[in-house]
Amino acid sequence: MLLLAPMKKLCLMVLASLTLVLPAKAMDNALRAGLMKLDPETRLEQRCDAEVLDQISHDDHNYKADRVVAYAFATPQMSADAIKSSGAAFRSKGQWYRLKFKCQTAPDHMQVLQFRYKIGDEIPESDWSKYNLYD
């Protein structure tokens, strides 16, 4: 049982790394394979995190989102197939920003069915450690 937390952390780190270095089609296949190895709740979280990164970077080229923390300022509301986070943060080009998002997936948590987000203010670097954000 003690090995589950380190293995889960390792898997999440690998998933995050793959999203940054692989081409889009290969990333999709690698991300899909990695997500299928996770428990359903973690898969929901990771699939929605990946959607946050993809949507922000795609919608506004001023941002290159590479990390998201759904629970930075508040605990997300979770249901069987959805996450609503009013206190999230994302990192872009070394700077953190406030974020709100709602993500609903299919029951297997592999396909995002609905997604909305709103970018908030830049978070001062002096506040990063208070919210466990890092560069």
mmCIF file of C-alpha atoms in Angstrom:
data_model
loop_
_atom_site.group_PDB
_atom_site.id
_atom_site.type_symbol
_atom_site.label_atom_id
_atom_site.label_comp_id
_atom_site.label_asym_id
_atom_site.label_seq_id
_atom_site.Cartn_x
_atom_site.Cartn_y
_atom_site.Cartn_z
ATOM 1 C CA MET A 1 0.000 0.000 0.000
ATOM 2 C CA LEU A 2 2.880 2.392 0.700
ATOM 3 C CA LEU A 3 4.088 2.067 -2.892
ATOM 4 C CA LEU A 4 0.840 3.405 -4.392
ATOM 5 C CA ALA A 5 1.466 7.068 -3.597
ATOM 6 C CA PRO A 6 4.992 7.142 -5.098
ATOM 7 C CA MET A 7 3.807 5.180 -8.145
ATOM 8 C CA LYS A 8 0.842 7.499 -8.645
ATOM 9 C CA LYS A 9 3.128 10.530 -8.325
ATOM 10 C CA LEU A 10 5.581 9.000 -10.824
ATOM 11 C CA CYS A 11 2.779 8.275 -13.287
ATOM 12 C CA LEU A 12 1.458 11.833 -12.999
ATOM 13 C CA MET A 13 4.948 13.249 -13.541
ATOM 14 C CA VAL A 14 5.386 11.075 -16.647
ATOM 15 C CA LEU A 15 2.005 12.226 -17.996
ATOM 16 C CA ALA A 16 2.935 15.858 -17.444
ATOM 17 C CA SER A 17 6.288 15.354 -19.165
ATOM 18 C CA LEU A 18 4.691 13.663 -22.152
ATOM 19 C CA THR A 19 2.311 16.549 -22.706
ATOM 20 C CA LEU A 20 5.269 18.910 -23.020
ATOM 21 C CA VAL A 21 7.636 16.962 -25.277
ATOM 22 C CA LEU A 22 5.669 14.789 -27.686
ATOM 23 C CA PRO A 23 3.985 15.855 -30.910
ATOM 24 C CA ALA A 24 0.199 16.243 -30.695
ATOM 25 C CA LYS A 25 -0.846 12.845 -32.125
ATOM 26 C CA ALA A 26 1.792 10.919 -30.174
ATOM 27 C CA MET A 27 0.899 12.922 -27.073
ATOM 28 C CA ASP A 28 -2.727 11.897 -27.438
ATOM 29 C CA ASN A 29 -1.810 8.212 -27.649
ATOM 30 C CA ALA A 30 0.687 8.402 -24.791
ATOM 31 C CA LEU A 31 -1.687 10.452 -22.645
ATOM 32 C CA ARG A 32 -4.528 8.026 -23.354
ATOM 33 C CA ALA A 33 -2.428 5.022 -22.358
ATOM 34 C CA GLY A 34 -1.233 6.736 -19.192
ATOM 35 C CA LEU A 35 -4.701 7.888 -18.196
ATOM 36 C CA MET A 36 -6.130 4.387 -18.553
ATOM 37 C CA LYS A 37 -3.715 3.196 -15.854
ATOM 38 C CA LEU A 38 -5.114 5.638 -13.280
ATOM 39 C CA ASP A 39 -8.034 5.159 -10.920
ATOM 40 C CA PRO A 40 -11.228 6.886 -12.196
ATOM 41 C CA GLU A 41 -11.067 9.937 -9.901
ATOM 42 C CA THR A 42 -7.415 10.630 -10.722
ATOM 43 C CA ARG A 43 -8.149 10.057 -14.420
ATOM 44 C CA LEU A 44 -10.935 12.676 -14.254
ATOM 45 C CA GLU A 45 -8.585 15.175 -12.604
ATOM 46 C CA GLN A 46 -5.727 14.555 -15.017
ATOM 47 C CA ARG A 47 -7.942 14.613 -18.126
ATOM 48 C CA CYS A 48 -9.429 17.939 -17.064
ATOM 49 C CA ASP A 49 -5.980 19.330 -16.189
ATOM 50 C CA ALA A 50 -4.777 18.382 -19.680
ATOM 51 C CA GLU A 51 -7.829 20.108 -21.183
ATOM 52 C CA VAL A 52 -7.069 23.283 -19.213
ATOM 53 C CA LEU A 53 -3.521 23.363 -20.576
ATOM 54 C CA ASP A 54 -4.608 22.638 -24.146
ATOM 55 C CA GLN A 55 -7.478 25.134 -24.236
ATOM 56 C CA ILE A 56 -5.617 28.067 -22.694
ATOM 57 C CA SER A 57 -2.577 27.626 -24.937
ATOM 58 C CA HIS A 58 -4.782 27.160 -28.015
ATOM 59 C CA ASP A 59 -7.221 30.009 -27.352
ATOM 60 C CA ASP A 60 -4.746 32.754 -26.457
ATOM 61 C CA HIS A 61 -1.231 32.628 -27.871
ATOM 62 C CA ASN A 62 -0.065 35.070 -25.195
ATOM 63 C CA TYR A 63 -0.150 32.088 -22.838
ATOM 64 C CA LYS A 64 1.774 28.838 -22.992
ATOM 65 C CA ALA A 65 0.179 26.960 -20.098
ATOM 66 C CA ASP A 66 2.361 24.178 -18.743
ATOM 67 C CA ARG A 67 1.003 23.489 -15.242
ATOM 68 C CA VAL A 68 -2.363 23.720 -13.512
ATOM 69 C CA VAL A 69 -3.294 23.387 -9.845
ATOM 70 C CA ALA A 70 -7.054 22.918 -9.474
ATOM 71 C CA TYR A 71 -6.966 23.328 -5.677
ATOM 72 C CA ALA A 72 -4.625 26.337 -5.281
ATOM 73 C CA PHE A 73 -7.136 28.660 -3.594
ATOM 74 C CA ALA A 74 -10.122 26.400 -2.913
ATOM 75 C CA THR A 75 -11.071 22.737 -2.980
ATOM 76 C CA PRO A 76 -12.707 21.855 -6.313
ATOM 77 C CA GLN A 77 -16.269 20.571 -6.366
ATOM 78 C CA MET A 78 -16.265 17.092 -7.852
ATOM 79 C CA SER A 79 -19.041 14.845 -9.063
ATOM 80 C CA ALA A 80 -18.846 11.478 -10.792
ATOM 81 C CA ASP A 81 -17.938 12.986 -14.166
ATOM 82 C CA ALA A 82 -17.164 16.664 -13.549
ATOM 83 C CA ILE A 83 -14.902 19.103 -11.764
ATOM 84 C CA LYS A 84 -15.725 22.708 -10.955
ATOM 85 C CA SER A 85 -12.800 24.705 -9.637
ATOM 86 C CA SER A 86 -13.291 28.316 -8.650
ATOM 87 C CA GLY A 87 -9.863 28.521 -7.015
ATOM 88 C CA ALA A 88 -7.446 27.119 -9.560
ATOM 89 C CA ALA A 89 -4.163 28.504 -10.888
ATOM 90 C CA PHE A 90 -2.126 27.874 -14.011
ATOM 91 C CA ARG A 91 1.453 28.646 -14.954
ATOM 92 C CA SER A 92 2.479 30.205 -18.239
ATOM 93 C CA LYS A 93 5.996 31.313 -19.166
ATOM 94 C CA GLY A 94 7.059 31.088 -15.530
ATOM 95 C CA GLN A 95 4.194 33.208 -14.173
ATOM 96 C CA TRP A 96 1.100 31.989 -12.270
ATOM 97 C CA TYR A 97 -2.456 33.202 -12.935
ATOM 98 C CA ARG A 98 -5.767 32.677 -11.176
ATOM 99 C CA LEU A 99 -8.222 30.441 -12.994
ATOM 100 C CA LYS A 100 -11.792 29.188 -12.767
ATOM 101 C CA PHE A 101 -12.906 26.195 -14.790
ATOM 102 C CA LYS A 102 -15.621 23.602 -15.183
ATOM 103 C CA CYS A 103 -14.906 20.341 -16.938
ATOM 104 C CA GLN A 104 -17.332 17.507 -17.639
ATOM 105 C CA THR A 105 -16.173 14.215 -19.122
ATOM 106 C CA ALA A 106 -17.722 11.033 -20.461
ATOM 107 C CA PRO A 107 -18.179 8.315 -17.816
ATOM 108 C CA ASP A 108 -14.778 6.759 -18.646
ATOM 109 C CA HIS A 109 -13.168 10.223 -18.157
ATOM 110 C CA MET A 110 -11.363 10.018 -21.483
ATOM 111 C CA GLN A 111 -13.442 12.493 -23.515
ATOM 112 C CA VAL A 112 -14.223 16.031 -22.419
ATOM 113 C CA LEU A 113 -17.879 16.796 -23.141
ATOM 114 C CA GLN A 114 -18.096 20.350 -21.788
ATOM 115 C CA PHE A 115 -15.398 22.782 -20.779
ATOM 116 C CA ARG A 116 -15.450 26.424 -19.694
ATOM 117 C CA TYR A 117 -12.773 28.557 -18.120
ATOM 118 C CA LYS A 118 -11.985 32.112 -17.109
ATOM 119 C CA ILE A 119 -8.486 33.465 -16.570
ATOM 120 C CA GLY A 120 -8.066 35.774 -13.606
ATOM 121 C CA ASP A 121 -5.334 38.026 -12.314
ATOM 122 C CA GLU A 122 -1.625 37.342 -12.266
ATOM 123 C CA ILE A 123 -0.527 35.945 -8.896
ATOM 124 C CA PRO A 124 2.345 37.892 -7.323
ATOM 125 C CA GLU A 125 5.486 35.815 -6.869
ATOM 126 C CA SER A 126 5.475 36.745 -3.193
ATOM 127 C CA ASP A 127 2.273 34.658 -2.810
ATOM 128 C CA TRP A 128 3.487 31.542 -4.638
ATOM 129 C CA SER A 129 4.848 29.699 -1.617
ATOM 130 C CA LYS A 130 1.657 30.375 0.377
ATOM 131 C CA TYR A 131 -0.333 28.483 -2.277
ATOM 132 C CA ASN A 132 2.307 25.814 -3.051
ATOM 133 C CA LEU A 133 2.989 27.249 -6.498
ATOM 134 C CA TYR A 134 6.508 27.078 -7.837
ATOM 135 C CA ASP A 135 8.463 28.198 -10.869
#
